[in-house]
């Protein structure tokens, strides 16, 4: 078994512009000896972690980041703008047309190449008061370029998300009663849908073109919770928490399969599978 040795230098610089603002610049070199291999076809959302071996080199990432940070209103409001760029070596993915379902030799279908990731992150946070919370937004791109895949052109990875938004808020209704809510939105995963089909001996064969050239539907949901703290006692604390996951019952797509239409024979239709709708829960916590 081959062994690997990797250096991971890191550099960070923080320049204070005044009492309320600063600029930060950083560089990181990272090595990872496990790689996540994703099957990006719509019907089989399966991920596998594969360790480095004689045939699979470790993943090396060089990351540059720069950001501007500024506070407002006596440091009650924090804001930041950050840019980053990652260069990735030895990124791995399955070759085009690989059959990996229940395949003991799936590693034979793995190819290596290069990757890159870059983006912009915006952040605003209110720290104090009865109403607090934060908003973040990320505009990003993560893609690979591997010989033998997608005609050696750049293609987005499965978990590439062009837009990623999070809004978190908390309201202190009473000294022991609070209400909080979280809303998230993100671009759907990149997937490889069939671009067409052809028929051989009466069998419909899907035809695929570019890797991850399509997107799952956008993902979004809201979670809400109410927290009631118990009366303070010596060496004992407790609270009740009532929460609702996916409060407006959004049926986000887990996977999409393509099958022959029952209504229009000879045509193909997409069928969406969702895992969870609205999920309420209640819990009681205590510590002593």
Coordinates of C-alpha atoms in Angstrom, one line a residue:
X1 CA 0.0 0.0 0.0
X2 CA 1.4 3.3 -1.0
X3 CA 1.9 6.0 1.6
X4 CA 1.6 9.8 1.1
X5 CA 3.2 12.8 2.8
X6 CA 1.8 16.2 2.3
X7 CA 2.8 19.7 3.6
X8 CA -0.1 22.1 4.6
X9 CA 1.3 25.6 4.9
X10 CA -1.1 28.4 5.9
X11 CA -0.8 32.2 5.8
X12 CA -3.2 34.8 7.2
X13 CA -2.9 38.6 7.3
X14 CA -5.4 40.9 9.1
X15 CA -5.0 44.7 8.6
X16 CA -7.0 47.0 10.9
X17 CA -8.4 50.0 9.1
X18 CA -10.0 51.6 12.1
X19 CA -12.1 50.8 15.2
X20 CA -14.9 49.4 13.0
X21 CA -13.3 47.9 9.9
X22 CA -10.6 45.5 8.7
X23 CA -9.2 43.7 5.7
X24 CA -8.2 40.0 5.8
X25 CA -6.2 38.0 3.3
X26 CA -5.4 34.3 3.7
X27 CA -3.8 31.3 1.8
X28 CA -4.2 27.7 2.7
X29 CA -2.8 24.5 1.3
X30 CA -4.8 21.4 2.3
X31 CA -4.5 17.7 1.7
X32 CA -7.4 15.2 1.9
X33 CA -6.9 11.5 1.8
X34 CA -10.6 10.6 1.3
X35 CA -12.5 11.6 -1.8
X36 CA -16.2 11.8 -2.2
X37 CA -17.4 10.2 -5.5
X38 CA -20.9 11.2 -6.5
X39 CA -23.2 9.4 -9.0
X40 CA -24.8 12.4 -10.6
X41 CA -27.5 10.6 -12.6
X42 CA -30.9 11.8 -11.5
X43 CA -32.3 8.4 -10.5
X44 CA -29.4 7.2 -8.2
X45 CA -28.2 9.9 -5.8
X46 CA -25.5 7.8 -4.3
X47 CA -22.2 9.0 -2.8
X48 CA -19.2 6.9 -1.9
X49 CA -16.1 7.9 0.2
X50 CA -13.0 6.4 -1.3
X51 CA -9.5 6.5 0.4
X52 CA -6.3 7.2 -1.3
X53 CA -4.6 4.2 -2.8
X54 CA -1.9 3.1 -5.3
X55 CA -4.3 4.2 -8.1
X56 CA -5.9 7.2 -6.4
X57 CA -3.7 10.1 -5.2
X58 CA -4.7 12.4 -2.4
X59 CA -6.6 15.6 -3.1
X60 CA -4.6 18.8 -2.8
X61 CA -6.3 22.2 -2.5
X62 CA -4.7 25.7 -2.7
X63 CA -7.1 28.4 -1.5
X64 CA -6.8 32.2 -1.6
X65 CA -9.4 34.4 0.2
X66 CA -9.7 38.1 0.8
X67 CA -12.4 39.9 2.7
X68 CA -13.5 43.3 4.0
X69 CA -15.2 43.5 7.4
X70 CA -17.1 46.4 8.9
X71 CA -19.3 47.0 11.9
X72 CA -22.1 49.6 12.4
X73 CA -24.2 51.1 15.2
X74 CA -21.7 50.5 18.1
X75 CA -20.8 47.1 16.7
X76 CA -24.4 45.8 16.8
X77 CA -24.4 45.2 13.1
X78 CA -21.6 43.1 11.6
X79 CA -21.1 43.0 7.8
X80 CA -18.5 41.3 5.5
X81 CA -17.7 40.8 1.9
X82 CA -15.4 37.9 0.9
X83 CA -13.9 36.5 -2.3
X84 CA -12.3 33.1 -2.6
X85 CA -10.6 30.9 -5.2
X86 CA -9.6 27.2 -4.8
X87 CA -7.4 25.3 -7.2
X88 CA -7.8 21.5 -6.8
X89 CA -5.4 18.7 -7.9
X90 CA -6.1 15.0 -8.3
X91 CA -9.9 15.4 -8.2
X92 CA -11.6 12.1 -9.0
X93 CA -14.9 11.2 -10.7
X94 CA -16.4 8.3 -12.6
X95 CA -15.8 8.0 -16.3
X96 CA -18.6 8.5 -18.8
X97 CA -21.0 5.5 -18.9
X98 CA -19.6 3.8 -15.8
X99 CA -21.8 1.1 -14.3
X100 CA -21.2 1.4 -10.6
X101 CA -24.4 0.0 -9.1
X102 CA -23.4 -3.1 -7.0
X103 CA -20.1 -3.2 -8.9
X104 CA -17.2 -4.5 -6.8
X105 CA -14.7 -3.1 -9.2
X106 CA -16.1 0.5 -9.4
X107 CA -12.7 1.9 -8.7
X108 CA -11.6 0.8 -12.1
X109 CA -13.9 3.4 -13.6
X110 CA -12.4 6.3 -11.7
X111 CA -10.5 9.1 -13.5
X112 CA -8.5 12.0 -12.0
X113 CA -8.0 15.6 -13.1
X114 CA -8.2 19.1 -11.8
X115 CA -10.9 21.2 -10.2
X116 CA -11.6 24.8 -9.2
X117 CA -14.0 26.7 -7.0
X118 CA -14.6 30.4 -6.7
X119 CA -17.2 32.7 -5.3
X120 CA -18.5 35.7 -3.4
X121 CA -19.9 35.7 0.1
X122 CA -22.0 38.4 1.7
X123 CA -22.9 38.4 5.4
X124 CA -24.9 40.7 7.7
X125 CA -25.6 40.0 11.4
X126 CA -27.5 41.8 14.1
X127 CA -26.1 40.8 17.4
X128 CA -28.1 42.4 20.2
X129 CA -31.7 43.4 21.1
X130 CA -35.0 41.5 21.3
X131 CA -34.7 40.9 17.5
X132 CA -31.5 39.4 16.3
X133 CA -30.2 37.2 13.5
X134 CA -28.2 37.1 10.3
X135 CA -28.5 36.9 6.5
X136 CA -25.9 35.3 4.3
X137 CA -25.6 34.9 0.5
X138 CA -23.1 33.0 -1.5
X139 CA -22.6 33.2 -5.3
X140 CA -20.2 30.4 -6.3
X141 CA -19.1 27.9 -8.9
X142 CA -17.4 24.5 -8.4
X143 CA -16.3 22.5 -11.4
X144 CA -14.0 19.8 -12.7
X145 CA -11.9 19.2 -15.8
X146 CA -10.9 15.5 -16.3
X147 CA -9.6 13.8 -19.4
X148 CA -12.1 11.2 -20.5
X149 CA -15.1 13.0 -19.0
X150 CA -17.4 15.5 -20.8
X151 CA -14.9 15.8 -23.7
X152 CA -12.3 17.2 -21.4
X153 CA -14.4 20.4 -20.8
X154 CA -15.2 22.0 -17.5
X155 CA -18.4 20.8 -15.9
X156 CA -20.1 21.6 -12.6
X157 CA -19.8 19.0 -9.8
X158 CA -22.9 17.5 -8.2
X159 CA -23.0 19.8 -5.2
X160 CA -22.2 23.0 -7.1
X161 CA -24.7 25.7 -6.0
X162 CA -24.8 28.9 -7.9
X163 CA -27.0 30.7 -5.3
X164 CA -27.1 29.9 -1.5
X165 CA -29.2 32.0 0.8
X166 CA -29.7 31.7 4.6
X167 CA -31.9 33.9 6.7
X168 CA -31.9 33.3 10.5
X169 CA -34.0 35.4 13.0
X170 CA -34.8 35.3 16.7
X171 CA -37.4 37.2 18.6
X172 CA -37.3 37.4 22.5
X173 CA -41.0 37.6 23.2
X174 CA -40.7 37.4 27.0
X175 CA -37.6 36.8 29.3
X176 CA -38.2 33.0 29.1
X177 CA -40.0 32.7 25.8
X178 CA -38.4 33.1 22.3
X179 CA -39.4 32.5 18.7
X180 CA -36.9 31.7 16.0
X181 CA -37.1 30.9 12.3
X182 CA -34.7 29.8 9.6
X183 CA -35.2 30.1 5.8
X184 CA -32.8 28.6 3.3
X185 CA -32.7 28.6 -0.5
X186 CA -30.2 27.0 -2.8
X187 CA -29.8 26.2 -6.4
X188 CA -30.6 22.6 -7.2
X189 CA -27.8 20.0 -7.5
X190 CA -26.2 19.5 -10.9
X191 CA -27.3 16.3 -12.5
X192 CA -27.0 14.3 -15.8
X193 CA -30.4 14.0 -17.3
X194 CA -30.9 12.1 -20.6
X195 CA -31.0 14.6 -23.5
X196 CA -33.0 12.2 -25.8
X197 CA -33.6 8.5 -26.5
X198 CA -33.4 5.9 -29.2
X199 CA -35.1 2.6 -29.7
X200 CA -33.3 -0.8 -30.3
X201 CA -35.4 -3.9 -30.7
X202 CA -38.4 -2.2 -29.0
X203 CA -36.3 -1.1 -26.0
X204 CA -36.0 2.6 -25.2
X205 CA -32.3 3.6 -24.5
X206 CA -31.6 7.0 -22.9
X207 CA -29.1 9.2 -24.6
X208 CA -26.8 11.4 -22.5
X209 CA -24.7 14.4 -23.7
X210 CA -22.8 16.7 -21.3
X211 CA -22.0 15.7 -17.7
X212 CA -24.1 17.5 -15.1
X213 CA -25.6 19.7 -17.8
X214 CA -29.0 19.9 -16.0
X215 CA -30.3 21.0 -12.6
X216 CA -32.6 19.6 -10.0
X217 CA -35.4 22.0 -8.9
X218 CA -34.4 24.8 -6.5
X219 CA -34.4 23.8 -2.9
X220 CA -36.0 25.9 -0.2
X221 CA -37.8 25.5 3.2
X222 CA -38.5 27.3 6.4
X223 CA -38.1 25.9 10.0
X224 CA -39.8 27.6 13.0
X225 CA -39.4 26.9 16.7
X226 CA -40.7 28.2 20.0
X227 CA -38.5 27.9 23.1
X228 CA -39.8 28.1 26.7
X229 CA -37.2 28.1 29.4
X230 CA -38.1 26.7 32.8
X231 CA -37.8 28.7 36.0
X232 CA -34.3 28.9 37.3
X233 CA -33.4 26.6 40.1
X234 CA -30.1 25.9 41.8
X235 CA -28.0 23.5 39.7
X236 CA -30.9 22.7 37.4
X237 CA -32.0 24.2 34.1
X238 CA -34.7 23.1 31.7
X239 CA -36.6 24.2 28.6
X240 CA -39.4 23.1 26.2
X241 CA -38.8 23.3 22.5
X242 CA -41.7 23.1 19.9
X243 CA -40.4 23.1 16.3
X244 CA -41.8 22.7 12.9
X245 CA -39.5 21.5 10.1
X246 CA -40.5 22.7 6.6
X247 CA -43.4 24.8 7.9
X248 CA -45.0 25.5 4.5
X249 CA -44.7 21.8 3.5
X250 CA -42.4 22.3 0.5
X251 CA -41.8 19.0 -1.3
X252 CA -38.2 19.4 -2.4
X253 CA -37.0 16.8 -5.0
X254 CA -34.7 14.1 -3.7
X255 CA -34.4 12.4 -7.1
X256 CA -36.1 12.4 -10.5
X257 CA -36.6 9.3 -12.6
X258 CA -37.6 9.1 -16.2
X259 CA -40.1 6.5 -17.3
X260 CA -42.6 5.8 -20.1
X261 CA -45.8 7.8 -19.7
X262 CA -48.9 5.9 -18.7
X263 CA -51.1 8.6 -20.2
X264 CA -49.2 8.9 -23.5
X265 CA -47.6 5.6 -24.4
X266 CA -44.3 6.0 -26.3
X267 CA -43.5 9.3 -24.6
X268 CA -41.2 9.8 -21.5
X269 CA -42.2 11.6 -18.3
X270 CA -40.2 12.8 -15.3
X271 CA -41.3 11.5 -11.9
X272 CA -40.1 13.4 -8.8
X273 CA -39.5 11.7 -5.5
X274 CA -39.6 13.8 -2.2
X275 CA -38.7 12.4 1.2
X276 CA -40.1 14.8 3.8
X277 CA -42.9 17.4 4.0
X278 CA -43.8 19.2 7.1
X279 CA -42.4 17.6 10.3
X280 CA -43.5 18.9 13.8
X281 CA -41.6 17.9 16.9
X282 CA -41.6 18.7 20.6
X283 CA -38.7 18.1 23.1
X284 CA -37.9 18.7 26.7
X285 CA -34.3 19.3 27.8
X286 CA -32.7 19.6 31.2
X287 CA -29.3 19.7 32.7
X288 CA -28.0 19.6 36.3

